[in-house]
CSV table of C-alpha atoms in Angstrom, one decimal:
chain,number,residue,atom,x,y,z
A,1,MET,CA,71.7,105.8,98.8
A,2,LYS,CA,73.1,105.8,95.3
A,3,PRO,CA,74.8,102.6,94.1
A,4,LYS,CA,78.6,102.9,93.4
A,5,PRO,CA,79.4,102.0,89.8
A,6,ILE,CA,81.6,99.0,89.2
A,7,ARG,CA,82.7,100.3,85.8
A,8,THR,CA,81.8,103.3,83.6
A,9,PHE,CA,81.5,103.2,79.9
A,10,SER,CA,81.2,106.3,77.6
A,11,ILE,CA,79.6,105.6,74.3
A,12,ILE,CA,80.1,108.3,71.7
A,13,PRO,CA,78.2,108.3,68.4
A,14,ALA,CA,80.2,108.0,65.1
A,15,LEU,CA,79.8,111.5,63.6
A,16,PRO,CA,80.9,111.6,60.0
A,17,GLU,CA,84.1,113.6,59.6
A,18,PRO,CA,82.4,116.6,58.0
A,19,LEU,CA,80.0,116.8,61.0
A,20,LYS,CA,82.7,116.8,63.7
A,21,PRO,CA,82.3,120.7,64.3
A,22,LEU,CA,78.9,119.8,65.8
A,23,TRP,CA,80.7,118.7,68.9
A,24,ASP,CA,82.4,122.1,69.4
A,25,LEU,CA,79.0,123.8,68.9
A,26,ALA,CA,77.2,121.5,71.3
A,27,TYR,CA,79.9,121.8,74.1
A,28,ASN,CA,80.0,125.6,74.1
A,29,VAL,CA,76.5,126.8,75.4
A,30,ARG,CA,76.8,129.9,73.3
A,31,TRP,CA,74.2,128.2,71.3
A,32,ALA,CA,71.7,129.0,74.2
A,33,TRP,CA,71.5,132.6,72.9
A,34,LYS,CA,72.4,132.2,69.2
A,35,HIS,CA,69.2,131.2,67.3
A,36,ASP,CA,71.2,130.3,64.1
A,37,ILE,CA,73.0,127.5,66.0
A,38,ILE,CA,69.7,126.3,67.6
A,39,GLU,CA,68.2,126.2,64.2
A,40,LEU,CA,71.1,124.0,63.0
A,41,PHE,CA,70.4,121.3,65.7
A,42,ARG,CA,66.7,121.6,65.1
A,43,ARG,CA,67.2,121.2,61.4
A,44,LEU,CA,69.2,117.9,62.1
A,45,ASP,CA,66.2,116.4,63.9
A,46,SER,CA,63.5,118.8,65.2
A,47,ASP,CA,61.6,116.1,67.2
A,48,LEU,CA,64.7,114.9,68.9
A,49,TRP,CA,65.7,118.5,69.8
A,50,GLU,CA,62.4,118.9,71.6
A,51,SER,CA,62.4,115.4,73.3
A,52,THR,CA,66.0,115.8,74.6
A,53,GLY,CA,64.9,119.1,76.3
A,54,HIS,CA,67.0,121.2,73.9
A,55,ASN,CA,70.2,119.4,74.8
A,56,PRO,CA,72.5,119.1,71.8
A,57,VAL,CA,75.0,116.7,73.5
A,58,LEU,CA,72.2,114.2,74.3
A,59,MET,CA,70.8,114.8,70.9
A,60,LEU,CA,74.1,113.9,69.2
A,61,GLY,CA,74.3,110.9,71.4
A,62,THR,CA,70.9,109.5,70.3
A,63,VAL,CA,70.3,110.7,66.8
A,64,GLU,CA,70.0,108.0,64.1
A,65,GLN,CA,73.1,107.2,62.1
A,66,SER,CA,71.1,107.5,58.9
A,67,ARG,CA,70.2,111.1,59.8
A,68,LEU,CA,73.8,111.9,60.3
A,69,GLU,CA,74.9,110.5,57.0
A,70,ALA,CA,72.1,112.4,55.3
A,71,ALA,CA,73.1,115.6,56.8
A,72,ALA,CA,76.8,115.1,55.9
A,73,ASN,CA,75.5,114.8,52.2
A,74,ASP,CA,73.2,117.8,52.4
A,75,VAL,CA,74.7,120.8,50.7
A,76,GLY,CA,72.4,123.2,52.5
A,77,PHE,CA,73.0,121.7,55.9
A,78,MET,CA,76.8,121.8,55.6
A,79,ALA,CA,76.7,125.3,54.5
A,80,HIS,CA,74.6,126.2,57.6
A,81,LEU,CA,77.1,124.2,59.8
A,82,GLU,CA,80.1,126.0,58.2
A,83,ARG,CA,78.4,129.4,59.0
A,84,ALA,CA,77.6,128.5,62.6
A,85,SER,CA,81.2,127.2,63.2
A,86,ARG,CA,82.7,130.2,61.7
A,87,TYR,CA,80.5,132.4,63.8
A,88,LEU,CA,81.6,130.7,67.0
A,89,GLN,CA,85.3,130.7,66.2
A,90,ASP,CA,85.0,134.5,65.3
A,91,TYR,CA,83.2,135.1,68.6
A,92,LEU,CA,85.9,133.3,70.6
A,93,GLN,CA,88.8,135.0,68.8
A,94,THR,CA,87.5,138.6,69.1
A,95,LYS,CA,87.6,138.8,73.0
A,96,GLU,CA,90.4,141.4,72.6
A,97,THR,CA,88.1,143.7,70.6
A,98,ALA,CA,85.0,143.3,72.9
A,99,TRP,CA,83.7,146.1,75.2
A,100,PHE,CA,85.9,145.3,78.3
A,101,ALA,CA,89.2,145.3,76.4
A,102,ARG,CA,88.3,148.5,74.6
A,103,THR,CA,87.3,150.2,77.7
A,104,HIS,CA,89.7,148.8,80.4
A,105,GLY,CA,92.6,147.3,78.4
A,106,LYS,CA,93.5,143.7,77.6
A,107,THR,CA,94.0,141.1,80.3
A,108,GLN,CA,94.6,137.3,80.3
A,109,ASP,CA,93.6,136.5,83.9
A,110,PRO,CA,90.1,136.0,85.2
A,111,LEU,CA,89.9,139.0,87.4
A,112,ILE,CA,86.4,138.3,88.9
A,113,ALA,CA,85.2,135.0,90.4
A,114,TYR,CA,81.5,135.0,90.7
A,115,PHE,CA,80.1,132.6,93.2
A,116,SER,CA,76.5,131.5,93.2
A,117,PHE,CA,74.3,128.6,94.6
A,118,GLU,CA,72.6,128.3,91.2
A,119,PHE,CA,73.2,129.2,87.6
A,120,GLY,CA,70.4,129.4,85.1
A,121,ILE,CA,72.4,129.0,81.8
A,122,THR,CA,70.0,126.9,79.7
A,123,GLU,CA,67.1,124.7,80.5
A,124,CYS,CA,68.9,121.3,79.9
A,125,LEU,CA,71.4,122.2,82.7
A,126,THR,CA,69.0,122.0,85.7
A,127,ILE,CA,71.2,123.6,88.4
A,128,PHE,CA,68.8,126.5,89.1
A,129,ALA,CA,65.5,127.1,90.7
A,130,GLY,CA,64.4,130.6,90.2
A,131,GLY,CA,65.4,134.3,90.0
A,132,LEU,CA,68.8,133.9,91.7
A,133,GLY,CA,69.9,131.4,89.2
A,134,ILE,CA,68.5,133.3,86.2
A,135,LEU,CA,70.4,136.4,87.3
A,136,SER,CA,73.6,134.4,87.8
A,137,GLY,CA,73.3,132.8,84.3
A,138,ASP,CA,72.5,136.2,82.6
A,139,HIS,CA,75.5,137.7,84.4
A,140,ILE,CA,78.0,135.1,83.0
A,141,LYS,CA,76.4,135.3,79.5
A,142,SER,CA,76.6,139.1,79.6
A,143,ALA,CA,80.2,139.0,80.8
A,144,SER,CA,81.0,136.7,77.8
A,145,ASP,CA,79.5,139.0,75.4
A,146,LEU,CA,81.2,142.0,76.9
A,147,GLY,CA,84.5,140.2,77.1
A,148,MET,CA,84.8,140.6,80.9
A,149,PRO,CA,87.4,138.4,82.5
A,150,LEU,CA,84.9,136.6,84.8
A,151,ILE,CA,84.5,133.0,85.8
A,152,GLY,CA,81.6,131.4,87.7
A,153,ILE,CA,81.8,129.0,90.6
A,154,GLY,CA,78.8,126.9,91.8
A,155,LEU,CA,77.7,123.3,92.5
A,156,LEU,CA,76.8,120.5,90.1
A,157,TYR,CA,73.6,119.0,91.4
A,158,GLN,CA,72.6,115.5,90.5
A,159,GLN,CA,69.0,116.7,90.9
A,160,GLY,CA,68.4,120.4,90.1
A,161,TYR,CA,65.1,122.1,90.2
A,162,PHE,CA,61.8,120.1,90.1
A,163,ARG,CA,59.5,120.0,87.2
A,164,GLN,CA,55.9,120.7,88.1
A,165,TYR,CA,52.9,118.8,86.8
A,166,LEU,CA,49.2,118.2,87.5
A,167,ASN,CA,48.0,114.9,88.6
A,168,GLN,CA,44.6,113.5,87.6
A,169,ALA,CA,42.9,115.3,90.4
A,170,GLY,CA,44.4,118.6,89.2
A,171,TRP,CA,46.8,119.0,92.2
A,172,GLN,CA,50.3,120.4,91.5
A,173,GLN,CA,53.0,117.7,92.0
A,174,GLU,CA,56.9,117.9,91.7
A,175,ALA,CA,59.1,115.5,89.9
A,176,TYR,CA,62.9,115.7,90.2
A,177,GLU,CA,64.9,114.6,87.2
A,178,TYR,CA,68.3,112.8,87.5
A,179,ASN,CA,71.1,114.6,85.7
A,180,HIS,CA,73.5,112.3,83.8
A,181,PHE,CA,76.5,114.5,83.5
A,182,ASP,CA,78.0,112.6,80.5
A,183,ASN,CA,74.9,113.7,78.5
A,184,LEU,CA,75.3,117.3,79.3
A,185,PRO,CA,77.5,120.1,77.9
A,186,LEU,CA,80.1,119.5,80.6
A,187,TYR,CA,83.9,119.0,80.5
A,188,LEU,CA,85.6,117.2,83.5
A,189,GLU,CA,88.6,119.1,84.5
A,190,ARG,CA,91.8,116.9,84.6
A,191,ASP,CA,95.3,117.4,86.0
A,192,ALA,CA,98.6,117.0,84.0
A,193,ASP,CA,98.4,113.2,84.4
A,194,GLY,CA,94.9,113.0,83.0
A,195,ASN,CA,93.2,112.3,86.3
A,196,PRO,CA,90.1,114.2,87.4
A,197,LEU,CA,91.0,117.5,89.1
A,198,THR,CA,89.8,117.4,92.7
A,199,VAL,CA,89.7,119.6,95.8
A,200,ALA,CA,89.6,118.6,99.5
A,201,VAL,CA,87.4,120.1,102.2
A,202,ASP,CA,87.9,119.3,105.9
A,203,PHE,CA,84.6,118.1,107.5
A,204,PRO,CA,84.3,116.8,111.1
A,205,GLY,CA,86.1,113.5,111.3
A,206,ARG,CA,86.8,113.2,107.5
A,207,ILE,CA,87.8,114.9,104.4
A,208,VAL,CA,85.2,115.4,101.5
A,209,THR,CA,86.5,115.4,98.0
A,210,ALA,CA,84.9,117.2,95.1
A,211,GLN,CA,85.8,116.9,91.4
A,212,ILE,CA,85.5,120.0,89.1
A,213,TRP,CA,83.4,120.3,86.0
A,214,ARG,CA,83.4,123.1,83.5
A,215,VAL,CA,80.6,124.5,81.4
A,216,GLN,CA,82.0,126.7,78.5
A,217,VAL,CA,79.7,129.7,78.4
A,218,GLY,CA,80.8,131.5,75.3
A,219,ARG,CA,84.1,133.1,76.1
A,220,ASN,CA,83.9,132.4,79.8
A,221,ALA,CA,83.9,129.3,82.0
A,222,LEU,CA,81.7,128.2,84.8
A,223,TYR,CA,83.2,125.7,87.3
A,224,LEU,CA,81.0,123.3,89.2
A,225,LEU,CA,81.9,121.0,92.2
A,226,ASP,CA,80.6,117.5,92.4
A,227,THR,CA,80.9,115.2,95.5
A,228,ASN,CA,79.2,112.1,94.0
A,229,ILE,CA,82.5,110.3,93.5
A,230,SER,CA,84.2,107.1,94.7
A,231,GLN,CA,86.7,109.0,96.9
A,232,ASN,CA,83.9,109.8,99.3
A,233,SER,CA,83.1,106.5,101.0
A,234,ARG,CA,80.2,107.9,103.0
A,235,PRO,CA,76.9,108.1,101.1
A,236,GLU,CA,76.0,111.3,102.9
A,237,ASP,CA,79.2,112.9,101.5
A,238,ARG,CA,78.3,111.8,98.0
A,239,ASP,CA,74.9,113.3,98.6
A,240,ILE,CA,76.1,116.8,99.4
A,241,THR,CA,75.6,117.8,95.8
A,242,ASP,CA,72.6,115.6,95.3
A,243,GLN,CA,69.8,118.2,95.3
A,244,LEU,CA,69.4,122.0,95.0
A,245,TYR,CA,67.7,123.4,98.2
A,246,GLY,CA,67.0,120.0,99.6
A,247,GLY,CA,67.6,118.3,103.0
A,248,ASP,CA,68.0,120.0,106.5
A,249,GLN,CA,70.3,122.6,107.9
A,250,ASN,CA,73.1,120.1,108.2
A,251,LEU,CA,73.0,119.5,104.4
A,252,ARG,CA,72.7,123.3,103.8
A,253,ILE,CA,75.8,124.2,105.8
A,254,GLN,CA,77.7,121.4,104.1
A,255,GLN,CA,76.8,122.7,100.7
A,256,GLU,CA,77.7,126.3,101.8
A,257,ILE,CA,81.1,125.1,103.1
A,258,LEU,CA,81.7,123.3,99.9
A,259,LEU,CA,80.7,126.3,97.7
A,260,GLY,CA,82.6,128.8,99.7
A,261,ILE,CA,85.8,127.1,101.0
A,262,GLY,CA,85.8,124.3,98.4
A,263,GLY,CA,85.0,126.8,95.5
A,264,TYR,CA,88.0,129.0,96.8
A,265,ARG,CA,90.3,126.0,96.7
A,266,ALA,CA,89.1,125.0,93.3
A,267,LEU,CA,90.3,128.3,91.9
A,268,GLU,CA,93.7,127.7,93.5
A,269,ALA,CA,93.7,124.2,91.9
A,270,LEU,CA,92.9,125.6,88.6
A,271,GLY,CA,95.7,128.1,88.8
A,272,PHE,CA,93.4,131.2,89.1
A,273,THR,CA,94.1,134.2,91.4
A,274,PRO,CA,91.1,136.6,91.0
A,275,VAL,CA,91.3,140.2,92.1
A,276,VAL,CA,87.5,140.2,93.0
A,277,TYR,CA,85.4,137.6,94.6
A,278,HIS,CA,81.7,138.2,94.1
A,279,MET,CA,79.3,136.6,96.5
A,280,ASN,CA,75.8,136.4,94.9
A,281,GLU,CA,73.6,136.0,98.0
A,282,GLY,CA,75.1,134.8,101.4
A,283,HIS,CA,75.4,131.1,100.5
A,284,SER,CA,79.1,131.4,99.5
A,285,ALA,CA,80.1,133.8,102.4
A,286,PHE,CA,82.6,131.2,103.8
A,287,LEU,CA,84.8,131.9,100.9
A,288,GLY,CA,85.6,135.2,102.7
A,289,LEU,CA,87.0,133.2,105.7
A,290,GLU,CA,89.1,131.0,103.4
A,291,HIS,CA,90.4,134.1,101.6
A,292,ILE,CA,91.5,135.6,104.9
A,293,CYS,CA,93.2,132.2,105.8
A,294,CYS,CA,95.1,132.2,102.6
A,295,LEU,CA,96.4,135.7,103.1
A,296,MET,CA,97.4,134.9,106.7
A,297,GLN,CA,99.4,131.9,105.6
A,298,THR,CA,100.9,133.5,102.5
A,299,HIS,CA,101.9,136.9,103.9
A,300,ASP,CA,102.3,136.0,107.6
A,301,LEU,CA,99.4,138.4,108.7
A,302,THR,CA,97.1,138.5,111.7
A,303,PHE,CA,93.5,137.8,111.3
A,304,GLU,CA,92.6,141.6,111.5
A,305,GLU,CA,95.4,142.5,108.9
A,306,ALA,CA,94.3,139.7,106.5
A,307,ARG,CA,90.6,140.7,107.0
A,308,GLU,CA,91.4,144.3,106.0
A,309,ALA,CA,93.3,143.2,102.9
A,310,ALA,CA,90.7,140.6,101.9
A,311,SER,CA,87.8,142.9,102.2
A,312,ALA,CA,89.0,145.1,99.4
A,313,GLY,CA,88.4,142.2,96.9
A,314,LEU,CA,85.1,141.0,98.3
A,315,VAL,CA,81.8,142.1,96.8
A,316,PHE,CA,78.5,141.0,98.1
A,317,THR,CA,75.0,141.1,96.5
A,318,THR,CA,72.0,140.6,98.8
A,319,HIS,CA,68.7,139.6,97.3
A,320,THR,CA,66.2,138.8,100.0
A,321,PRO,CA,64.2,141.7,101.5
A,322,VAL,CA,62.8,139.8,104.5
A,323,PRO,CA,64.7,138.6,107.6
A,324,ALA,CA,63.3,135.0,107.4
A,325,GLY,CA,65.0,134.5,104.0
A,326,HIS,CA,68.5,134.6,105.2
A,327,ASP,CA,70.4,131.4,106.2
A,328,ARG,CA,71.1,131.2,109.9
A,329,PHE,CA,72.7,128.3,111.8
A,330,PRO,CA,72.4,127.5,115.5
A,331,PRO,CA,75.6,127.8,117.6
A,332,GLN,CA,75.7,124.0,117.9
A,333,ILE,CA,75.9,123.3,114.2
A,334,MET,CA,78.6,126.1,113.8
A,335,GLU,CA,80.6,124.5,116.7
A,336,TYR,CA,80.4,121.0,115.1
A,337,TYR,CA,81.7,122.2,111.7
A,338,PHE,CA,84.1,125.1,112.5
A,339,THR,CA,85.8,124.4,115.9
A,340,ASP,CA,89.1,123.1,114.3
A,341,TYR,CA,88.9,125.6,111.4
A,342,VAL,CA,88.6,128.6,113.8
A,343,ALA,CA,91.4,127.3,116.2
A,344,ASN,CA,93.9,126.1,113.7
A,345,LYS,CA,93.5,128.4,110.7
A,346,LEU,CA,91.8,131.7,111.8
A,347,HIS,CA,93.5,131.7,115.2
A,348,LEU,CA,90.4,133.4,116.7
A,349,SER,CA,88.6,132.9,120.0
A,350,TRP,CA,85.2,131.1,119.5
A,351,ASN,CA,83.2,134.3,120.6
A,352,ASP,CA,85.1,136.5,118.2
A,353,PHE,CA,84.4,134.1,115.3
A,354,MET,CA,80.7,133.9,116.1
A,355,ALA,CA,80.5,137.6,116.4
A,356,LEU,CA,81.2,137.8,112.7
A,357,GLY,CA,77.8,136.4,111.9
A,358,ARG,CA,75.9,137.9,114.7
A,359,GLN,CA,74.0,141.2,114.8
A,360,ASN,CA,74.6,141.5,118.5
A,361,PRO,CA,78.2,140.1,119.1
A,362,TYR,CA,77.3,139.7,122.8
A,363,ASP,CA,74.2,137.5,122.3
A,364,TYR,CA,75.8,134.1,122.6
A,365,GLY,CA,72.5,132.3,121.8
A,366,GLU,CA,72.0,134.2,118.5
A,367,PRO,CA,72.3,132.1,115.3
A,368,PHE,CA,75.2,132.6,112.9
A,369,CYS,CA,73.8,134.5,109.8
A,370,MET,CA,75.6,134.0,106.4
A,371,THR,CA,74.3,137.4,105.3
A,372,ILE,CA,75.8,139.3,108.3
A,373,LEU,CA,79.1,137.4,107.7
A,374,ALA,CA,79.2,138.6,104.1
A,375,LEU,CA,78.2,142.1,105.2
A,376,ARG,CA,81.0,142.3,107.8
A,377,LEU,CA,83.6,141.0,105.4
A,378,SER,CA,82.9,142.8,102.1
A,379,ALA,CA,84.0,146.2,101.2
A,380,VAL,CA,81.1,146.7,98.8
A,381,THR,CA,77.6,145.5,99.2
A,382,ASN,CA,74.5,146.1,96.9
A,383,GLY,CA,70.8,145.3,96.8
A,384,VAL,CA,69.2,144.6,93.5
A,385,SER,CA,67.0,147.7,93.0
A,386,GLN,CA,66.8,151.2,94.4
A,387,LEU,CA,63.9,150.2,96.6
A,388,HIS,CA,65.6,147.0,97.7
A,389,GLY,CA,68.7,149.1,98.7
A,390,GLU,CA,66.6,151.3,100.9
A,391,VAL,CA,64.9,148.1,102.5
A,392,SER,CA,68.3,146.5,103.0
A,393,ARG,CA,69.8,149.6,104.8
A,394,GLU,CA,66.8,149.6,107.1
A,395,MET,CA,66.9,145.8,107.7
A,396,TRP,CA,70.7,145.8,108.6
A,397,GLN,CA,71.1,149.2,110.2
A,398,GLY,CA,71.8,147.4,113.5
A,399,LEU,CA,75.2,146.3,112.2
A,400,TRP,CA,76.3,150.0,112.1
A,401,PRO,CA,74.9,151.5,115.4
A,402,GLY,CA,74.8,155.2,115.4
A,403,VAL,CA,75.2,155.6,111.6
A,404,PRO,CA,72.3,157.3,109.9
A,405,GLN,CA,70.2,155.0,107.7
A,406,ASN,CA,71.1,156.8,104.5
A,407,GLU,CA,74.7,156.4,105.2
A,408,ILE,CA,74.6,152.6,105.8
A,409,PRO,CA,77.2,151.2,103.3
A,410,ILE,CA,74.7,149.2,101.1
A,411,THR,CA,74.1,150.6,97.7
A,412,HIS,CA,72.1,149.2,94.8
A,413,VAL,CA,72.6,147.9,91.3
A,414,THR,CA,69.2,147.3,89.6
A,415,ASN,CA,68.8,143.8,88.2
A,416,GLY,CA,69.1,143.5,84.5
A,417,ILE,CA,68.8,140.8,81.9
A,418,HIS,CA,71.0,139.3,79.1
A,419,ILE,CA,69.0,140.8,76.3
A,420,LEU,CA,70.0,138.2,73.7
A,421,SER,CA,68.6,135.4,76.0
A,422,TRP,CA,65.2,136.9,76.3
A,423,ILE,CA,64.5,138.3,72.9
A,424,SER,CA,62.9,136.4,70.0
A,425,SER,CA,64.7,135.7,66.7
A,426,ASP,CA,62.0,137.9,64.9
A,427,MET,CA,62.7,140.9,67.0
A,428,LYS,CA,66.5,140.4,66.7
A,429,VAL,CA,66.2,140.7,62.9
A,430,LEU,CA,64.0,143.7,63.3
A,431,PHE,CA,66.5,145.5,65.6
A,432,ASP,CA,69.5,144.6,63.4
A,433,ARG,CA,67.7,146.2,60.5
A,434,TYR,CA,66.9,149.5,62.2
A,435,LEU,CA,69.3,149.8,65.1
A,436,GLY,CA,72.4,148.2,63.7
A,437,PRO,CA,74.8,146.0,65.8
A,438,ARG,CA,75.2,148.5,68.7
A,439,TRP,CA,72.0,147.3,70.4
A,440,ARG,CA,73.7,144.0,71.1
A,441,GLU,CA,77.2,145.4,72.0
A,442,GLU,CA,76.2,148.6,73.9
A,443,PRO,CA,72.6,148.1,75.2
A,444,VAL,CA,73.0,150.8,77.8
A,445,ASP,CA,73.6,153.6,75.3
A,446,GLN,CA,70.3,155.4,75.1
A,447,THR,CA,71.1,156.9,71.7
A,448,VAL,CA,70.8,153.4,70.2
A,449,TRP,CA,67.3,152.9,71.5
A,450,GLN,CA,66.2,156.4,70.2
A,451,GLN,CA,66.5,154.9,66.7
A,452,ALA,CA,63.5,152.6,67.6
A,453,GLU,CA,61.3,155.5,66.7
A,454,HIS,CA,62.2,154.8,63.1
A,455,ILE,CA,60.9,151.3,63.1
A,456,ALA,CA,57.8,151.2,60.8
A,457,ALA,CA,54.7,150.6,62.9
A,458,GLU,CA,53.4,148.1,60.4
A,459,GLU,CA,56.5,146.0,60.5
A,460,LEU,CA,56.6,146.1,64.3
A,461,TRP,CA,53.0,145.0,64.5
A,462,ARG,CA,53.6,142.2,62.0
A,463,THR,CA,56.5,141.0,64.2
A,464,HIS,CA,54.2,141.0,67.3
A,465,GLU,CA,51.5,139.1,65.6
A,466,ARG,CA,53.9,136.3,64.5
A,467,ARG,CA,55.2,136.0,68.1
A,468,ARG,CA,51.6,135.9,69.4
A,469,GLU,CA,50.7,133.1,66.9
A,470,ARG,CA,53.6,131.1,68.0
A,471,LEU,CA,52.7,131.6,71.7
A,472,VAL,CA,49.2,130.4,71.0
A,473,ALA,CA,50.4,127.4,69.1
A,474,PHE,CA,52.9,126.6,71.9
A,475,THR,CA,50.2,126.8,74.6
A,476,ARG,CA,47.9,124.6,72.7
A,477,ARG,CA,50.6,122.0,72.3
A,478,ARG,CA,51.4,122.0,76.0
A,479,LEU,CA,47.8,121.9,76.9
A,480,HIS,CA,47.3,118.8,74.7
A,481,GLN,CA,50.3,117.1,76.3
A,482,GLN,CA,49.1,117.9,79.8
A,483,LEU,CA,45.6,116.5,79.1
A,484,GLU,CA,47.3,113.4,77.7
A,485,LEU,CA,49.3,112.9,80.9
A,486,ARG,CA,46.3,113.4,83.2
């Protein structure tokens, strides 16, 4: 059980006035894919940059005052700081000239709300575990570069993914690290009176409250819910956002209720009315139910009418190609958490509600599947590759009896990457020289990459050799550290 704090103090280092722009750079994780900004922090204190896990907020909170004073009087450092600050401001102010505005017109509202259980934005923000999170992080970073009106919704875990290490016997072990939110690039959202902005979600016999944090990801925002607050008197409620993929089925369904229903209500509290709600995997499928409830109350619709209207704005991406990888909850757990919600908000019979998450609506012992719920509610569903789309159509064909497999309404969008997050600074310089800026702005244009034929073979090979040397040096350092620990 986590101890409740008696009082909280926030200690902020005294940055010299000329260095104040460092805060703006640190709290916008645009630095995660802009090498020039990373080099600025590394230039301030390279050892501290490494020891803080590449976390500029923690770094600025622990750097020696003498280094700050020296940097403020360093003409070269100040010129670097001015260049980085100007770049960030230009990046933020040119959203109206980015790809989305040029292609689809200007908009001020976040049209797309992207829900995911994990987001891999940068390594110091450990709220991801693997490929699902990496994809989510790359989506929101790519949306920022493209100027897409997208916001992310997730959970802020006190303990994210575990770090692996080898013990003295050579066995793999896991260590969970505690996230101190005040030392991370996070903003606590507040209401007009300056109080933390919160949302309430009904749980059996009590109300669970979550506060909302924001990560500024370039031009876009990622909003994260956190239940480890004093308003939740029960330790188990404060622990809902304790750990990613931890606990039993009870904790999992609590997290998914918080993400789906709580996340939907967080958007309302923030004043957002998205046109599209994108569910990245089935964890957030309960948001579809909350969206239906909202339409029923706002427009005085029946469940079926609201379901039809809601589906037009629900998009679902499925990732898992095996049946065992999809969340399923026994009828008893569903009854415990959703009896009142179904009767008082959805106005459905219990069997009709459970049929939304069952492949066979008449099998009353079948568990409730989150993926099936998302498939039944969404107008658009996709797998993450052409082969995965085929596998998914075969796997879920039973939901559309009598429909030929090739006509099952599950398409595919092949997973991509955010190029600037995964390419080295050396290769960026080389591409800029030979391909121009379009490889960053329009990477899907094949004519851009045809210019790669003009890159001098010797220059490309020298770039490759530099990257290989750095990889070998990095591996040797890590091996040395590992041997010391063992």
